[in-house]
GROMACS .gro file of C-alpha atoms in nm:
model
  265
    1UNK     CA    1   0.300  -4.027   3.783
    2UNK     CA    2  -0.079  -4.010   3.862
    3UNK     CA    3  -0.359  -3.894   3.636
    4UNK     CA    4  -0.439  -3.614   3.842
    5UNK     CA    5  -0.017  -3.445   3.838
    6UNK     CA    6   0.036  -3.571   3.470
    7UNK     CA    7  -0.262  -3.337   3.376
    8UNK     CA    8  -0.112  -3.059   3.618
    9UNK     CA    9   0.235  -3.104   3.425
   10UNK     CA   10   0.110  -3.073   3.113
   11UNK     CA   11  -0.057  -2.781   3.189
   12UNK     CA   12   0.214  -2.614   3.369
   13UNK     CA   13   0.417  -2.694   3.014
   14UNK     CA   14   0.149  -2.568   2.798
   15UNK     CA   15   0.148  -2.198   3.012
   16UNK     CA   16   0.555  -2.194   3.027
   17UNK     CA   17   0.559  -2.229   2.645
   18UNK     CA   18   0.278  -1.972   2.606
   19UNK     CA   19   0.460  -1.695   2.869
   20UNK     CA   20   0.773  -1.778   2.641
   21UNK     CA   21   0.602  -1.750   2.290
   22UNK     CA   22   0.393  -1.455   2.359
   23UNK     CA   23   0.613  -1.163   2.297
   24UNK     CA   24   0.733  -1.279   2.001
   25UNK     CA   25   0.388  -1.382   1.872
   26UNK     CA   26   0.248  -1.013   1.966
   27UNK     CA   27   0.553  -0.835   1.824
   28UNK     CA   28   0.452  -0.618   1.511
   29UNK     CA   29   0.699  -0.652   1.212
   30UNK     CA   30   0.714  -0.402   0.974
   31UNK     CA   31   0.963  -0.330   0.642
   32UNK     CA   32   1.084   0.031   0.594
   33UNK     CA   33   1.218   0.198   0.330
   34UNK     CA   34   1.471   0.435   0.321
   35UNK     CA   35   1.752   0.545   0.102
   36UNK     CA   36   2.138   0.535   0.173
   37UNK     CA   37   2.320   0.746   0.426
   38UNK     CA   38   2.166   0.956   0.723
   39UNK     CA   39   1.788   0.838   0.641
   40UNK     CA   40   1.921   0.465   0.701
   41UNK     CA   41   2.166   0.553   1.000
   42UNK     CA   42   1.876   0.720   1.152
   43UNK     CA   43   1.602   0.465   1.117
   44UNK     CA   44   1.866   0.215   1.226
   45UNK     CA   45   1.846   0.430   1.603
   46UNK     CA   46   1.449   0.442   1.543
   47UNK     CA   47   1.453   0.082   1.519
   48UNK     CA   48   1.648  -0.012   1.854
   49UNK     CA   49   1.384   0.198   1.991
   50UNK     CA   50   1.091   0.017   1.875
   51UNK     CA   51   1.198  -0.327   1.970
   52UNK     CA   52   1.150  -0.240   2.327
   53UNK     CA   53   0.829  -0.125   2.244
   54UNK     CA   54   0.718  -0.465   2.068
   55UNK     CA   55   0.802  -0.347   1.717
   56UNK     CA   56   1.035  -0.527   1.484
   57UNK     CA   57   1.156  -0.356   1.230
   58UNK     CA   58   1.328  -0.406   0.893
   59UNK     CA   59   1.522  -0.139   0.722
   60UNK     CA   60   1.539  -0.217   0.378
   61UNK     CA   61   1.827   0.097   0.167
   62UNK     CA   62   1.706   0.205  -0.183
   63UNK     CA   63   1.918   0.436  -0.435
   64UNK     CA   64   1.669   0.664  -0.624
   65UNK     CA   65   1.339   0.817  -0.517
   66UNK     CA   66   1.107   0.633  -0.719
   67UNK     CA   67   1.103   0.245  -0.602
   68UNK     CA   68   1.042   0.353  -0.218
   69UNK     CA   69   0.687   0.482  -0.328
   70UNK     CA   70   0.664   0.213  -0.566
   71UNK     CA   71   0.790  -0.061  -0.302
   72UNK     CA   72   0.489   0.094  -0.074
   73UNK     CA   73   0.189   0.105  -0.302
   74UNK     CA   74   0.272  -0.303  -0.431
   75UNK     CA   75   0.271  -0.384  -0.053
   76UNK     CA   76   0.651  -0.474  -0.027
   77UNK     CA   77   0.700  -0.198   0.209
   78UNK     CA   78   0.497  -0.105   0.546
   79UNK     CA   79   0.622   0.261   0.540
   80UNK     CA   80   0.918   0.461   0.413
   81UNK     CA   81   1.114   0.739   0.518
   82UNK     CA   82   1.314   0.952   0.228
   83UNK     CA   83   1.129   1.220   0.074
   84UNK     CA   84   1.005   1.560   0.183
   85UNK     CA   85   0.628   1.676   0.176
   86UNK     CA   86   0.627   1.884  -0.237
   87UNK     CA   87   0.778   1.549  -0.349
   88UNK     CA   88   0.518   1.325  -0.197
   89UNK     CA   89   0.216   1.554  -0.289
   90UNK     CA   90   0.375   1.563  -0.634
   91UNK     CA   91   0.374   1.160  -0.625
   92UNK     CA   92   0.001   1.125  -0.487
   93UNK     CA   93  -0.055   1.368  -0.778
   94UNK     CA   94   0.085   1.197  -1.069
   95UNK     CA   95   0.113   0.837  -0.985
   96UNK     CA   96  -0.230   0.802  -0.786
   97UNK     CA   97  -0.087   0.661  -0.460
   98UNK     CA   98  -0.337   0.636  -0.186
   99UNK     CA   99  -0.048   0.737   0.076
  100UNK     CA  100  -0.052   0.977   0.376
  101UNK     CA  101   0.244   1.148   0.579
  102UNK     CA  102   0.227   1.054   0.978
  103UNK     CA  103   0.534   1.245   1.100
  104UNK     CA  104   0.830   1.498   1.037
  105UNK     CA  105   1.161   1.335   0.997
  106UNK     CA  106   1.497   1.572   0.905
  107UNK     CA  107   1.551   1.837   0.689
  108UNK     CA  108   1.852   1.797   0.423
  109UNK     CA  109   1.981   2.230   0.363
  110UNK     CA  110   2.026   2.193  -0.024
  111UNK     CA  111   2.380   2.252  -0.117
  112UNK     CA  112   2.561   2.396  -0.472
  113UNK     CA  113   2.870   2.248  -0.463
  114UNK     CA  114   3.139   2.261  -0.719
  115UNK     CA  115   3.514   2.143  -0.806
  116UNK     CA  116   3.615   2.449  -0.993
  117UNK     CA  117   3.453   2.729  -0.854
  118UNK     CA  118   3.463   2.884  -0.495
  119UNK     CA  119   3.183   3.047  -0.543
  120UNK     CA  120   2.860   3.154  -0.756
  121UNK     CA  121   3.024   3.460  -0.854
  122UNK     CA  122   3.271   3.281  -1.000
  123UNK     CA  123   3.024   3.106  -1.258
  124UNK     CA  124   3.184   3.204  -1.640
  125UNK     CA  125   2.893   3.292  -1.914
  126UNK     CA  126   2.737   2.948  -1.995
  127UNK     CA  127   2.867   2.737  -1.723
  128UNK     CA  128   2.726   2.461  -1.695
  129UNK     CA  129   2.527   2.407  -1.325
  130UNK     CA  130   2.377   2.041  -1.257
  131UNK     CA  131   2.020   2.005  -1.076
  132UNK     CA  132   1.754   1.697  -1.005
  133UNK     CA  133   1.561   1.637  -1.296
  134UNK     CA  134   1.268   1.513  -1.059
  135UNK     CA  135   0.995   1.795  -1.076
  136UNK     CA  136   1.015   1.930  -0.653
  137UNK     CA  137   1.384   1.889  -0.593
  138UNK     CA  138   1.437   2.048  -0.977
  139UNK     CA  139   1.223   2.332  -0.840
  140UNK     CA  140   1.347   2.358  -0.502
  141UNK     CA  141   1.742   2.386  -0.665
  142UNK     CA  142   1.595   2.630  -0.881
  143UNK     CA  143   1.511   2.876  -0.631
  144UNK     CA  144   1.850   2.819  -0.446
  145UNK     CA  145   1.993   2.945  -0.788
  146UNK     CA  146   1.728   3.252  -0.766
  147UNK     CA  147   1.796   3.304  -0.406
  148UNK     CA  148   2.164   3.351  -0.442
  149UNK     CA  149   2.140   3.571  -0.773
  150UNK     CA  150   2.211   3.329  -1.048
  151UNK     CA  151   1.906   3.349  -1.189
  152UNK     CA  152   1.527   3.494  -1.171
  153UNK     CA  153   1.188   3.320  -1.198
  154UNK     CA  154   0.893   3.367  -1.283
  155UNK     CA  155   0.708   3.513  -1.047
  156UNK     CA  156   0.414   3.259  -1.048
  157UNK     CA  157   0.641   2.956  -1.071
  158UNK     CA  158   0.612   2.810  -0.766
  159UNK     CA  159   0.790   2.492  -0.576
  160UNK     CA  160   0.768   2.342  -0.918
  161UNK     CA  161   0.976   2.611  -1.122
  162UNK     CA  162   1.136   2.498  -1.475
  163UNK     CA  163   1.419   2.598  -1.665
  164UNK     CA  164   1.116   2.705  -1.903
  165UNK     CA  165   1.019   2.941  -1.588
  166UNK     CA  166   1.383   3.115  -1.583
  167UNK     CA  167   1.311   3.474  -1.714
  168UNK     CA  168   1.686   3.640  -1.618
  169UNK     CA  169   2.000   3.461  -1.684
  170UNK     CA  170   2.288   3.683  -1.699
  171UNK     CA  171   2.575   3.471  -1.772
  172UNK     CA  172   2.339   3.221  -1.993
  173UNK     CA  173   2.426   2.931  -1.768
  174UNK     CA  174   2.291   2.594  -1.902
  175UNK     CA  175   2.085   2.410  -1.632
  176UNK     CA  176   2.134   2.067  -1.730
  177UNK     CA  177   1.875   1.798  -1.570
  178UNK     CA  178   1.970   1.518  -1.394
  179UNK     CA  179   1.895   1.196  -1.153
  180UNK     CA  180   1.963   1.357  -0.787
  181UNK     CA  181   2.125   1.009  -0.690
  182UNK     CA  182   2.354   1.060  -1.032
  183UNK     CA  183   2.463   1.447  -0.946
  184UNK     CA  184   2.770   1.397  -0.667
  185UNK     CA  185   2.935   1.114  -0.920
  186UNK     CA  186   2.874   1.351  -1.208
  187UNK     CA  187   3.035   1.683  -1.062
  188UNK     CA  188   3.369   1.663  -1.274
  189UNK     CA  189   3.113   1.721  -1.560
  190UNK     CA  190   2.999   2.043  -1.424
  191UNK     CA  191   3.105   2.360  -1.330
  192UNK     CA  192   2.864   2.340  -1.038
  193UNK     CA  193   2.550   2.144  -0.923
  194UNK     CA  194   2.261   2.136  -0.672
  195UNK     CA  195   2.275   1.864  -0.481
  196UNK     CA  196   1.989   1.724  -0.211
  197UNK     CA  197   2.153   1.692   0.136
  198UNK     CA  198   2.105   1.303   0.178
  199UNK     CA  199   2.300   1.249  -0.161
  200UNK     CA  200   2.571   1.533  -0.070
  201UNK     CA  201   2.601   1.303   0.222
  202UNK     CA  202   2.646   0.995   0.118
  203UNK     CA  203   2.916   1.108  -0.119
  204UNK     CA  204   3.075   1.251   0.165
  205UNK     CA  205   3.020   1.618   0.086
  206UNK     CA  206   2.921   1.822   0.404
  207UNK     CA  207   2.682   2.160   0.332
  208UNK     CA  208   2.831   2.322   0.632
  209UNK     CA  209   3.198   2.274   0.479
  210UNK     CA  210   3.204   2.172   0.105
  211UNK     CA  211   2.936   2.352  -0.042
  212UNK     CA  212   2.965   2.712  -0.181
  213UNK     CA  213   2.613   2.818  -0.124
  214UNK     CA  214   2.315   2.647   0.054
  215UNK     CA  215   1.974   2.755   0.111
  216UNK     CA  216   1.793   2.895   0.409
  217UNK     CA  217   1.739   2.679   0.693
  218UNK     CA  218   1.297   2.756   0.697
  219UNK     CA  219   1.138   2.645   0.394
  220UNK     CA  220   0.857   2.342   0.306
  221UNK     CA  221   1.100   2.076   0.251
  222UNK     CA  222   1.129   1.869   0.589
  223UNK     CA  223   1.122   1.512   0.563
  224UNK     CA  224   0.838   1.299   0.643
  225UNK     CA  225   0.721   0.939   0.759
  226UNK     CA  226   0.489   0.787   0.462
  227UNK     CA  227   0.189   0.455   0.510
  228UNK     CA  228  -0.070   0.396   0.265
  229UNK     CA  229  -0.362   0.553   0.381
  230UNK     CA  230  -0.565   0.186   0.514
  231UNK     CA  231  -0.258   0.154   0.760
  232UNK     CA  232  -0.205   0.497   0.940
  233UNK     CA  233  -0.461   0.390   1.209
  234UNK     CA  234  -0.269   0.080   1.299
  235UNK     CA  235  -0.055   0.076   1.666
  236UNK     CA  236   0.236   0.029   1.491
  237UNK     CA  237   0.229   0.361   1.310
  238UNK     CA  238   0.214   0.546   1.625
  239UNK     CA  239   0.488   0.349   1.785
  240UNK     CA  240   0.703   0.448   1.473
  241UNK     CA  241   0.647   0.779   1.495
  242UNK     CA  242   0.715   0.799   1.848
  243UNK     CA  243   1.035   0.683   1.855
  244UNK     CA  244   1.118   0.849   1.592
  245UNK     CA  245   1.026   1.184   1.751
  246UNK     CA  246   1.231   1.079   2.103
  247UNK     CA  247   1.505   1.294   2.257
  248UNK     CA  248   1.747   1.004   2.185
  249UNK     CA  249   1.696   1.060   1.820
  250UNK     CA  250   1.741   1.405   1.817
  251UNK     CA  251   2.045   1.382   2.031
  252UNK     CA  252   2.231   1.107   1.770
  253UNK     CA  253   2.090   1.374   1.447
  254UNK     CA  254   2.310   1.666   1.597
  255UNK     CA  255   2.607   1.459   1.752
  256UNK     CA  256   2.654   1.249   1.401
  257UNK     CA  257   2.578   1.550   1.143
  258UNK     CA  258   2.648   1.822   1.339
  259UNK     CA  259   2.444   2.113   1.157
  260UNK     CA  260   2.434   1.925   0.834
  261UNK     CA  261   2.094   1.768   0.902
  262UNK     CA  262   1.845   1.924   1.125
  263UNK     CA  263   1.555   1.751   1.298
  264UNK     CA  264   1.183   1.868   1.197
  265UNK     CA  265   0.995   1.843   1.506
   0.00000   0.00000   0.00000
């Protein structure tokens, strides 16, 4: 082969490997976090999505609320997608995370749900009635409680109500505090609990058929996308979000939950 078509080959090589290489190469790859049940199911649609869009994504489950923030703030996770707005504010509060919401996910309707009972009015004097013992989803089952009658609140008390904040209990119920994750394995030991949507689901408890009371549809508590604050600029937030938000999303929410999650945007 002469000099001149040896050169030409090598070239031609050299631009055959780059047109292969390059896609790959330019790809972004980002790890989310998520917990079990719809939150993973969904991202896994969200992330067929973003592959054809140059994103690679890996969806990494957790089982309680706290390691997906923590997971994000030490770096091991690009973004995560679990926990409505009151929750996150309350973490950027408390824990000092430098992290900003960059979409509406789902909302999760909380549920009370109960193996003895068929309803609230069925509650003897000092039953005992499970809730999270995290400080936004204790307060959000807190005001389910008030909004069906159970109970009364202070006036003042806020997202963040207490047990301390409970100024009418007519049957002396005994609100007893507990991991969200822990509640649908521990409702033998109750005579009813509040229990967050994504864990109803994964225990295979349905709001719209299981529980005995769930709260209004409107209300503060959709889900939301979470970066730390240095990344929400980047492409690949946008991307995320995007698919996330696409009519192919929302059409696999209502065909696989059917009423028992409900898209936010």
């Amino acid at each position: 082969m002469k000099r001149r078509q040896l050169i030409q080959f090598i070239a031609g090589l050299g631009l055959a490997a780059g047109l292969v290489s390059a896609p790959a190469f330019a790809q972004d790859q980002i790890k989310m976090g998520v917990t079990a049940g719809p939150h993973a199911e969904i991202m896994e649609q969200v992330k067929k999505l973003l592959e054809k869009d140059g994103v690679q994504m890996k969806v990494i489950e957790f089982t309680d609320y706290i390691q997906p923030n923590a997971a994000l703030a030490a770096g091991d996770l690009d973004a995560n997608s679990y926990q409505h707005q009151p929750y996150l504010d309350a973490q950027i509060k408390d824990r000092g995370y430098k992290f900003v919401s960059v979409g509406s996910t789902i909302t999760f309707p909380m549920g009370v749900y109960s193996k003895k009972i068929k309803s609230l009015n069925d509650l003897k004097q000092g039953a005992r009635v499970g809730v999270p013992n995290d400080p936004t989803n204790g307060g959000r089952a807190l005001l389910v409680l008030q909004a069906k009658g159970v109970i009364k609140l202070k006036a003042d008390a806020g997202l963040k109500a207490t047990p301390l904040d409970i100024v009418e209990n007519p049957k002396k119920i005994k609100i007893v505090e507990l991991d969200a994750a822990q509640l649908p394995r521990s409702l033998d030991d109750f005579d009813a609990a509040v229990i967050n949507g994504n864990y109803a689901e994964s225990a295979g408890l349905s709001p719209t058929k299981d529980a005995i009371a769930v709260e209004a549809s409107t209300g503060p508590y959709a889900n939301v996308i979470a970066v730390r604050i240095a990344d929400k600029d980047k492409p690949w937030v946008a991307k995320l979000v995007k698919a996330y938000h696409s009519p192919e999303v929302k059409k696999f929410v209502l065909e696989k939950y059917k009423g028992s999650v409900i898209t936010s945007w």
